[in-house]
Short mmCIF file of C-alpha atoms in Angstrom, two decimals:
data_model
loop_
_atom_site.label_atom_id
_atom_site.label_comp_id
_atom_site.label_asym_id
_atom_site.label_seq_id
_atom_site.Cartn_x
_atom_site.Cartn_y
_atom_site.Cartn_z
CA MET A 1 10.08 -59.63 61.65
CA TYR A 2 7.43 -62.30 62.28
CA GLU A 3 8.40 -64.04 59.06
CA LEU A 4 12.04 -64.08 60.20
CA PHE A 5 11.24 -65.79 63.48
CA LYS A 6 8.93 -68.29 61.77
CA ASN A 7 11.74 -69.19 59.39
CA LEU A 8 14.13 -69.38 62.30
CA GLY A 9 11.80 -71.88 63.95
CA SER A 10 11.81 -74.15 60.92
CA TRP A 11 15.58 -73.70 60.48
CA LEU A 12 16.23 -74.79 64.06
CA THR A 13 13.76 -77.67 64.08
CA SER A 14 14.40 -79.25 60.69
CA GLY A 15 16.12 -82.60 61.18
CA ALA A 16 18.38 -82.14 58.16
CA GLN A 17 19.84 -79.00 59.73
CA TRP A 18 21.17 -81.00 62.67
CA ALA A 19 22.87 -83.79 60.73
CA GLY A 20 26.09 -84.02 58.72
CA SER A 21 29.39 -82.16 58.86
CA ASP A 22 27.61 -78.83 58.27
CA GLY A 23 24.92 -79.73 60.76
CA ILE A 24 24.20 -78.04 64.04
CA THR A 25 25.29 -81.08 66.10
CA HIS A 26 28.76 -81.04 64.55
CA ARG A 27 29.10 -77.23 64.71
CA LEU A 28 27.94 -77.25 68.31
CA ALA A 29 30.56 -79.85 69.23
CA GLU A 30 33.26 -77.77 67.51
CA HIS A 31 32.13 -74.62 69.27
CA LEU A 32 32.15 -76.37 72.65
CA GLN A 33 35.59 -77.79 71.95
CA TYR A 34 37.08 -74.38 71.07
CA SER A 35 35.41 -72.63 74.00
CA LEU A 36 36.12 -75.19 76.69
CA LEU A 37 39.71 -75.84 75.65
CA ALA A 38 40.46 -72.10 75.45
CA THR A 39 38.88 -71.47 78.85
CA LEU A 40 40.80 -74.42 80.36
CA ILE A 41 44.11 -73.09 79.01
CA ALA A 42 43.22 -69.62 80.25
CA ALA A 43 42.36 -71.03 83.68
CA ALA A 44 45.61 -73.01 83.78
CA ILE A 45 47.48 -69.75 83.17
CA GLY A 46 45.25 -67.29 85.01
CA LEU A 47 44.46 -69.15 88.24
CA PRO A 48 48.05 -69.73 89.45
CA VAL A 49 49.02 -66.18 88.48
CA GLY A 50 46.00 -64.70 90.29
CA LEU A 51 46.57 -66.92 93.34
CA LEU A 52 50.25 -65.97 93.58
CA ILE A 53 49.64 -62.26 93.09
CA GLY A 54 46.81 -62.30 95.62
CA HIS A 55 48.79 -64.37 98.13
CA THR A 56 52.05 -62.49 97.99
CA GLY A 57 50.61 -59.07 97.20
CA ARG A 58 53.43 -58.72 94.68
CA GLY A 59 52.56 -57.68 91.14
CA ALA A 60 49.17 -56.23 92.11
CA PHE A 61 49.87 -53.53 89.54
CA ILE A 62 49.95 -56.21 86.82
CA ALA A 63 46.69 -57.77 87.97
CA ILE A 64 44.86 -54.47 87.96
CA ASN A 65 46.17 -53.25 84.62
CA LEU A 66 45.85 -56.61 82.90
CA ALA A 67 42.08 -56.26 83.15
CA SER A 68 41.89 -53.05 81.24
CA PHE A 69 44.59 -54.12 78.77
CA GLY A 70 42.66 -57.32 78.07
CA ARG A 71 39.46 -55.41 77.46
CA ALA A 72 41.23 -53.01 75.11
CA LEU A 73 42.76 -55.72 72.95
CA PRO A 74 40.78 -55.95 69.69
CA THR A 75 40.10 -59.66 69.21
CA VAL A 76 39.66 -59.45 65.44
CA GLY A 77 43.02 -57.72 65.08
CA LEU A 78 44.70 -60.29 67.30
CA VAL A 79 43.31 -63.22 65.30
CA VAL A 80 44.37 -61.68 61.98
CA LEU A 81 47.80 -60.83 63.34
CA VAL A 82 48.57 -64.31 64.68
CA PHE A 83 47.08 -65.75 61.50
CA LEU A 84 49.41 -63.68 59.29
CA ALA A 85 52.38 -64.55 61.50
CA GLY A 86 51.71 -68.26 61.91
CA GLY A 87 49.65 -69.30 58.93
CA LEU A 88 46.40 -71.18 58.74
CA SER A 89 45.79 -73.15 61.91
CA MET A 90 43.57 -73.00 64.97
CA LEU A 91 46.44 -71.32 66.83
CA PRO A 92 45.29 -67.72 66.12
CA VAL A 93 41.83 -68.52 67.42
CA TYR A 94 43.11 -70.12 70.61
CA VAL A 95 45.63 -67.31 71.20
CA ALA A 96 42.88 -64.70 70.86
CA LEU A 97 40.39 -66.58 73.03
CA VAL A 98 42.94 -67.28 75.75
CA ALA A 99 44.10 -63.64 75.68
CA LEU A 100 40.47 -62.63 76.09
CA ALA A 101 39.81 -64.97 79.03
CA VAL A 102 43.01 -64.68 81.08
CA PRO A 103 42.45 -61.10 82.35
CA SER A 104 38.98 -61.83 83.81
CA ILE A 105 40.33 -64.92 85.56
CA VAL A 106 43.47 -63.25 86.94
CA THR A 107 41.75 -60.11 88.19
CA ASN A 108 38.83 -61.93 89.81
CA THR A 109 41.11 -64.47 91.47
CA TYR A 110 43.29 -61.64 92.72
CA ALA A 111 40.24 -59.70 93.95
CA GLY A 112 38.94 -62.81 95.74
CA MET A 113 42.28 -63.45 97.43
CA THR A 114 42.69 -59.88 98.65
CA ALA A 115 39.13 -59.82 99.99
CA VAL A 116 39.98 -62.61 102.49
CA ASP A 117 39.96 -61.29 106.06
CA PRO A 118 43.59 -60.81 107.21
CA ASP A 119 42.62 -62.09 110.69
CA VAL A 120 41.65 -65.43 109.17
CA LYS A 121 45.03 -65.68 107.45
CA ASP A 122 46.79 -64.75 110.70
CA ALA A 123 44.80 -67.40 112.55
CA ALA A 124 45.85 -70.02 109.99
CA ARG A 125 49.49 -68.98 110.35
CA GLY A 126 49.11 -69.01 114.12
CA GLN A 127 48.04 -72.63 113.90
CA GLY A 128 51.33 -73.38 112.20
CA MET A 129 50.21 -73.46 108.56
CA ARG A 130 52.87 -72.71 106.02
CA GLY A 131 52.50 -70.13 103.26
CA HIS A 132 51.30 -72.50 100.57
CA GLN A 133 48.94 -74.23 103.03
CA VAL A 134 47.37 -70.89 103.93
CA MET A 135 47.03 -70.12 100.24
CA LEU A 136 45.47 -73.43 99.19
CA GLN A 137 43.51 -74.41 102.30
CA VAL A 138 42.32 -71.04 103.59
CA GLU A 139 42.52 -68.27 101.01
CA LEU A 140 41.52 -70.34 97.98
CA PRO A 141 38.26 -71.72 99.45
CA LEU A 142 37.28 -68.30 100.75
CA ALA A 143 38.09 -66.66 97.44
CA LEU A 144 36.20 -69.30 95.46
CA PRO A 145 32.97 -67.35 94.87
CA LEU A 146 34.83 -64.50 93.16
CA ILE A 147 37.11 -66.93 91.33
CA MET A 148 34.03 -68.70 89.97
CA THR A 149 32.54 -65.36 88.90
CA GLY A 150 35.73 -64.69 86.94
CA LEU A 151 35.60 -68.12 85.30
CA ARG A 152 31.95 -67.68 84.35
CA LEU A 153 32.60 -64.26 82.86
CA ALA A 154 35.58 -65.61 80.93
CA LEU A 155 33.58 -68.56 79.61
CA ILE A 156 30.69 -66.35 78.42
CA GLN A 157 33.13 -64.04 76.63
CA VAL A 158 34.95 -66.97 75.05
CA VAL A 159 31.76 -68.70 73.87
CA ALA A 160 30.50 -65.48 72.26
CA THR A 161 33.88 -64.75 70.68
CA ALA A 162 34.62 -68.30 69.48
CA THR A 163 32.38 -67.25 66.58
CA ILE A 164 35.53 -65.73 65.17
CA ALA A 165 37.00 -69.17 64.36
CA ALA A 166 34.77 -69.14 61.28
CA TYR A 167 36.43 -65.92 60.09
CA VAL A 168 39.73 -67.75 59.58
CA SER A 169 37.81 -70.59 57.93
CA PHE A 170 37.29 -72.93 60.85
CA GLY A 171 34.06 -74.38 62.20
CA GLY A 172 31.94 -73.75 65.21
CA LEU A 173 28.60 -71.97 65.35
CA GLY A 174 30.22 -68.88 63.87
CA ARG A 175 30.03 -70.66 60.51
CA TYR A 176 26.30 -69.91 60.35
CA VAL A 177 26.89 -66.28 61.24
CA PHE A 178 29.64 -65.71 58.67
CA ASP A 179 28.10 -67.87 55.93
CA GLY A 180 24.75 -66.20 56.51
CA LEU A 181 26.45 -62.83 56.31
CA ALA A 182 28.13 -63.75 53.01
CA GLN A 183 24.87 -65.12 51.57
CA ARG A 184 22.75 -62.31 53.05
CA ASP A 185 20.73 -65.06 54.73
CA LEU A 186 19.50 -63.52 57.97
CA VAL A 187 17.73 -66.65 59.18
CA GLN A 188 21.05 -68.50 59.23
CA VAL A 189 22.79 -65.61 61.05
CA LEU A 190 20.02 -65.43 63.61
CA GLY A 191 20.10 -69.21 64.02
CA GLY A 192 23.84 -69.11 64.71
CA ALA A 193 23.47 -66.22 67.16
CA VAL A 194 20.63 -67.90 69.04
CA LEU A 195 22.63 -71.12 69.34
CA VAL A 196 25.74 -69.28 70.59
CA ALA A 197 23.67 -67.40 73.17
CA ALA A 198 22.01 -70.67 74.24
CA VAL A 199 25.39 -72.38 74.67
CA ALA A 200 26.69 -69.44 76.74
CA ILE A 201 23.61 -69.43 78.98
CA VAL A 202 23.60 -73.20 79.49
CA LEU A 203 27.34 -73.28 80.34
CA ASP A 204 26.90 -70.33 82.71
CA LEU A 205 24.04 -72.10 84.48
CA ALA A 206 26.12 -75.29 84.67
CA LEU A 207 29.02 -73.41 86.28
CA SER A 208 26.72 -71.67 88.73
CA GLY A 209 25.25 -75.08 89.62
CA LEU A 210 28.77 -76.42 90.15
CA GLN A 211 29.51 -73.43 92.32
CA ARG A 212 26.47 -74.18 94.50
CA LEU A 213 27.56 -77.82 94.84
CA LEU A 214 31.04 -76.74 95.93
CA PHE A 215 29.60 -74.55 98.65
CA ARG A 216 26.89 -76.85 99.91
CA HIS A 217 28.92 -78.23 102.77
CA ARG A 218 30.40 -74.97 103.92
CA PRO A 219 28.91 -73.32 106.98
CA ALA A 220 27.55 -69.84 106.43
CA GLN A 221 30.21 -67.17 106.72
CA THR A 222 29.78 -64.77 109.59
CA ALA A 223 30.68 -61.17 109.07
CA MET B 1 56.97 -60.17 61.24
CA THR B 2 58.40 -56.80 60.34
CA ILE B 3 56.60 -53.50 60.29
CA ASP B 4 56.73 -51.56 57.06
CA TRP B 5 57.25 -48.10 58.54
CA SER B 6 56.95 -46.40 55.16
CA TRP B 7 53.35 -47.68 54.86
CA ILE B 8 52.55 -46.06 58.20
CA SER B 9 54.16 -42.71 57.36
CA GLY B 10 52.45 -42.79 53.97
CA HIS B 11 49.04 -43.33 55.51
CA THR B 12 48.99 -40.98 58.50
CA ASP B 13 45.94 -39.15 57.11
CA ASP B 14 43.96 -42.38 56.77
CA LEU B 15 45.06 -43.51 60.21
CA THR B 16 43.93 -40.21 61.73
CA THR B 17 40.55 -40.35 59.99
CA LEU B 18 39.99 -43.95 61.07
CA THR B 19 41.04 -43.21 64.66
CA ILE B 20 38.59 -40.30 64.90
CA SER B 21 35.78 -42.31 63.36
CA HIS B 22 36.60 -45.19 65.73
CA LEU B 23 36.50 -42.96 68.79
CA GLN B 24 33.26 -41.32 67.66
CA ALA B 25 31.45 -44.64 67.35
CA ALA B 26 32.69 -45.85 70.75
CA LEU B 27 31.91 -42.64 72.63
CA THR B 28 28.46 -42.20 71.07
CA ALA B 29 27.63 -45.73 72.16
CA VAL B 30 28.77 -45.10 75.74
CA LEU B 31 26.78 -41.84 75.93
CA LEU B 32 23.66 -43.53 74.57
CA GLY B 33 24.24 -46.44 76.93
CA LEU B 34 24.41 -44.02 79.85
CA LEU B 35 21.22 -42.23 78.78
CA ILE B 36 19.37 -45.54 78.64
CA SER B 37 20.92 -47.24 81.66
CA LEU B 38 20.54 -44.40 84.18
CA PRO B 39 16.71 -44.43 84.27
CA LEU B 40 16.68 -48.24 83.97
CA SER B 41 19.09 -48.54 86.92
CA VAL B 42 16.86 -46.37 89.06
CA ILE B 43 13.93 -48.64 88.19
CA ALA B 44 15.99 -51.78 88.90
CA HIS B 45 17.22 -50.27 92.16
CA ARG B 46 13.80 -49.18 93.43
CA ILE B 47 11.56 -51.96 92.13
CA ARG B 48 13.00 -55.27 93.31
CA PRO B 49 10.97 -57.62 91.07
CA LEU B 50 12.19 -55.79 87.96
CA ARG B 51 15.80 -55.89 89.09
CA GLY B 52 16.39 -59.55 88.29
CA PHE B 53 14.57 -59.22 85.00
CA LEU B 54 16.54 -56.18 83.78
CA LEU B 55 19.94 -57.52 84.89
CA GLY B 56 19.13 -60.95 83.46
CA LEU B 57 18.04 -59.46 80.15
CA SER B 58 21.25 -57.46 79.83
CA ASN B 59 23.27 -60.59 80.60
CA VAL B 60 21.51 -62.49 77.84
CA LEU B 61 22.25 -59.67 75.38
CA PHE B 62 25.92 -59.96 76.40
CA THR B 63 26.05 -63.62 75.30
CA ILE B 64 25.03 -62.85 71.71
CA PRO B 65 28.14 -62.53 69.53
CA SER B 66 28.73 -58.89 68.58
CA ILE B 67 29.03 -59.76 64.88
CA ALA B 68 25.55 -61.31 65.01
CA ILE B 69 24.07 -58.20 66.63
CA PHE B 70 25.53 -56.04 63.86
CA VAL B 71 24.26 -58.32 61.12
CA LEU B 72 20.81 -58.63 62.64
CA LEU B 73 20.48 -54.86 62.72
CA LEU B 74 21.10 -54.68 58.97
CA PRO B 75 17.41 -54.93 57.97
CA VAL B 76 16.66 -52.14 60.44
CA SER B 77 19.47 -49.67 59.90
CA GLY B 78 21.48 -51.00 56.96
CA LEU B 79 25.22 -50.72 56.37
CA THR B 80 25.52 -47.50 58.34
CA ARG B 81 27.14 -45.98 61.36
CA THR B 82 23.77 -46.27 63.13
CA THR B 83 24.08 -50.07 63.06
CA THR B 84 27.54 -49.89 64.62
CA VAL B 85 26.41 -47.50 67.33
CA ILE B 86 23.26 -49.45 68.25
CA GLY B 87 25.21 -52.71 68.41
CA LEU B 88 27.87 -51.20 70.67
CA THR B 89 25.25 -49.52 72.85
CA VAL B 90 23.68 -52.90 73.57
CA TYR B 91 27.04 -54.11 74.91
CA THR B 92 27.70 -51.03 77.05
CA LEU B 93 24.29 -51.51 78.70
CA VAL B 94 25.39 -54.73 80.39
CA VAL B 95 28.26 -53.08 82.25
CA LEU B 96 26.60 -49.70 82.81
CA LEU B 97 23.36 -51.13 84.16
CA ARG B 98 25.04 -53.52 86.58
CA ASN B 99 27.48 -50.93 87.92
CA THR B 100 24.91 -48.16 88.28
CA VAL B 101 22.54 -50.45 90.19
CA GLU B 102 25.44 -51.54 92.41
CA GLY B 103 26.43 -47.91 92.89
CA LEU B 104 22.91 -46.93 93.95
CA ASP B 105 22.78 -49.95 96.28
CA SER B 106 26.00 -48.83 97.93
CA VAL B 107 24.55 -45.50 99.10
CA PRO B 108 23.96 -45.90 102.87
CA ALA B 109 20.28 -45.98 103.83
CA LYS B 110 20.99 -43.49 106.63
CA THR B 111 22.20 -40.90 104.13
CA LYS B 112 18.96 -41.20 102.21
CA GLU B 113 16.95 -41.00 105.43
CA ALA B 114 18.83 -37.87 106.43
CA ALA B 115 17.99 -36.27 103.09
CA LYS B 116 14.36 -37.27 103.57
CA ALA B 117 14.30 -35.87 107.11
CA MET B 118 15.57 -32.55 105.80
CA GLY B 119 12.60 -32.44 103.48
CA THR B 120 14.45 -33.22 100.25
CA ARG B 121 12.11 -34.62 97.63
CA PRO B 122 12.82 -38.07 96.14
CA LEU B 123 13.93 -36.83 92.70
CA ARG B 124 16.20 -34.22 94.25
CA THR B 125 17.61 -36.83 96.65
CA LEU B 126 18.34 -39.04 93.66
CA LEU B 127 20.08 -36.28 91.72
CA THR B 128 21.95 -34.51 94.50
CA VAL B 129 22.60 -37.29 97.01
CA GLU B 130 22.34 -40.77 95.52
CA PHE B 131 23.95 -40.28 92.09
CA PRO B 132 26.92 -38.27 93.42
CA LEU B 133 27.61 -40.88 96.12
CA ALA B 134 27.22 -43.70 93.62
CA LEU B 135 29.53 -41.91 91.18
CA PRO B 136 32.74 -43.86 91.88
CA VAL B 137 31.01 -47.18 91.14
CA ILE B 138 29.15 -45.72 88.14
CA MET B 139 32.40 -44.29 86.79
CA ALA B 140 34.08 -47.67 87.17
CA GLY B 141 31.33 -48.99 84.89
CA VAL B 142 31.76 -46.12 82.43
CA ARG B 143 35.49 -46.83 82.23
CA ILE B 144 34.96 -50.54 81.54
CA ALA B 145 32.19 -49.79 79.02
CA THR B 146 34.38 -47.26 77.19
CA VAL B 147 37.41 -49.52 76.93
CA MET B 148 35.23 -52.47 75.88
CA SER B 149 33.41 -50.36 73.34
CA ILE B 150 36.66 -49.09 71.82
CA SER B 151 37.90 -52.65 71.43
CA LEU B 152 34.58 -53.82 69.92
CA VAL B 153 34.21 -51.11 67.24
CA SER B 154 36.53 -53.12 65.00
CA VAL B 155 34.02 -55.98 64.81
CA ALA B 156 31.79 -53.65 62.76
CA THR B 157 34.37 -53.95 59.98
CA TYR B 158 32.35 -56.97 58.77
CA ILE B 159 29.45 -54.65 57.99
CA GLY B 160 31.69 -52.08 56.32
CA ASP B 161 32.23 -49.71 59.24
CA GLY B 162 34.46 -50.38 62.22
CA GLY B 163 36.94 -47.50 62.28
CA LEU B 164 40.40 -48.95 62.86
CA GLY B 165 38.93 -52.41 62.32
CA GLN B 166 39.05 -51.73 58.59
CA LEU B 167 42.83 -52.03 58.90
CA PHE B 168 42.35 -55.65 60.06
CA THR B 169 40.24 -56.57 57.03
CA ASP B 170 42.66 -54.75 54.77
CA GLY B 171 45.68 -56.55 56.20
CA PHE B 172 43.90 -59.90 56.17
CA GLN B 173 42.82 -59.62 52.54
CA ARG B 174 46.23 -58.46 51.32
CA ASN B 175 48.20 -60.75 53.63
CA PHE B 176 50.01 -57.63 54.88
CA PRO B 177 50.56 -57.37 58.68
CA THR B 178 51.55 -53.69 58.96
CA PRO B 179 48.02 -52.19 58.93
CA VAL B 180 46.90 -54.89 61.37
CA ILE B 181 49.69 -54.03 63.81
CA ALA B 182 48.95 -50.31 63.39
CA GLY B 183 45.25 -50.98 64.06
CA VAL B 184 45.89 -53.07 67.17
CA VAL B 185 48.37 -50.56 68.61
CA LEU B 186 46.15 -47.55 67.88
CA THR B 187 43.09 -49.28 69.39
CA ILE B 188 44.98 -50.03 72.61
CA LEU B 189 46.41 -46.50 72.73
CA LEU B 190 42.94 -45.05 72.23
CA ALA B 191 41.58 -47.18 75.06
CA VAL B 192 44.40 -46.22 77.42
CA VAL B 193 44.01 -42.50 76.67
CA ALA B 194 40.20 -42.60 77.01
CA ASP B 195 40.51 -44.50 80.30
CA ALA B 196 43.00 -41.97 81.67
CA ALA B 197 40.70 -39.12 80.58
CA LEU B 198 37.81 -40.72 82.48
CA VAL B 199 39.96 -41.00 85.60
CA GLY B 200 40.50 -37.25 85.24
CA VAL B 201 36.76 -36.65 84.83
CA GLN B 202 36.05 -38.67 87.95
CA TYR B 203 38.66 -36.68 89.87
CA LEU B 204 36.95 -33.45 88.83
CA LEU B 205 33.45 -34.75 89.61
CA THR B 206 34.23 -36.02 93.12
CA PRO B 207 35.96 -33.15 94.93
CA TRP B 208 34.98 -34.60 98.34
CA LYS B 209 37.13 -37.67 97.71
CA ARG B 210 40.24 -35.55 97.28
CA ARG B 211 40.19 -33.92 100.70
CA ARG B 212 39.98 -37.25 102.46
CA ALA B 213 42.88 -38.76 100.57
#
């Protein structure tokens, strides 16, 4: 075990490992690109859906069941399926990652919207706000903490799962995991896993920092 | 993409075997996860400084790709079912630990004080008052962990196990979508049925909730 971690240290710190098209820098950039783009697409789909369902109260059934459906969907199967249907492209990977991320975003946005005090919404309406104004200027800011939790969860899942791009012969940090697996080279697998975990943790911290910035100017909520 | 129904009807035995093996791996992992997370949750709930550490640790484990966890276990437990189960257990811990701690937190302090005032000892309070009251939140965690676990078993196909996941590798290697579709559909069905069964278990375990509703 000690030997493994010593080798991992030299694997991670050797300059040659970071350079070139097989290098960590390049793989890291690919991994970030897959993860961020997939999460952005998922947010572009999930946020409006969650906001509308939470605001109107219509389709709550969908929001609740989407979560458990999304968790049940086997990502490997989905990637292979889209791959067989559409051929070799990044499409299967993005479809699978987006499908993985959308449920967390929709259900958390919905949960955040429904947790907003009805009196506050009534007060906003009483002041003459229209439906969409109430949604965007009152409900959305109040629901933001839970919405951010959903986005962070989605991003962590996507970063960990983007490893799968390497399975259908694309790049990203999953390359090290799958190549290491094929070559029975545990140091490489461990290196890939450590890097993926590091990316997930750093992005999560970044989002939680962003969340704190967004809330800095808001007065404390009273119960 | 068309489904070759004759392949499915010709392989019902295989599909049944794989489904059972799939379910076994997932359920063993959830049970093990529960056995580990219950005592840890009590520690995290009672001892504040350890709470952040335990929850943080489980979150870090969650960020490691599942395929990497399986592969890294190979030197320890080899290409066996044990590897699959340990890997899945790690994932269930994240959800189970967080929900059980939240469940224990949600028990009103006054209820615990009342139990104390009646002379109930701490362990007995935990078993007969706190856990039952925390049960709805704990069960929510068990449901999520079960569904997640069922969906993740297939990742173990890379290390030669993986229940229904083997259908994905098979279909991928032969460029034949039918087993893949069968695998996806069966996995989702399994998750839905297991989830419904857990709702039933929760209904049976919380008789006091029924009367109120």
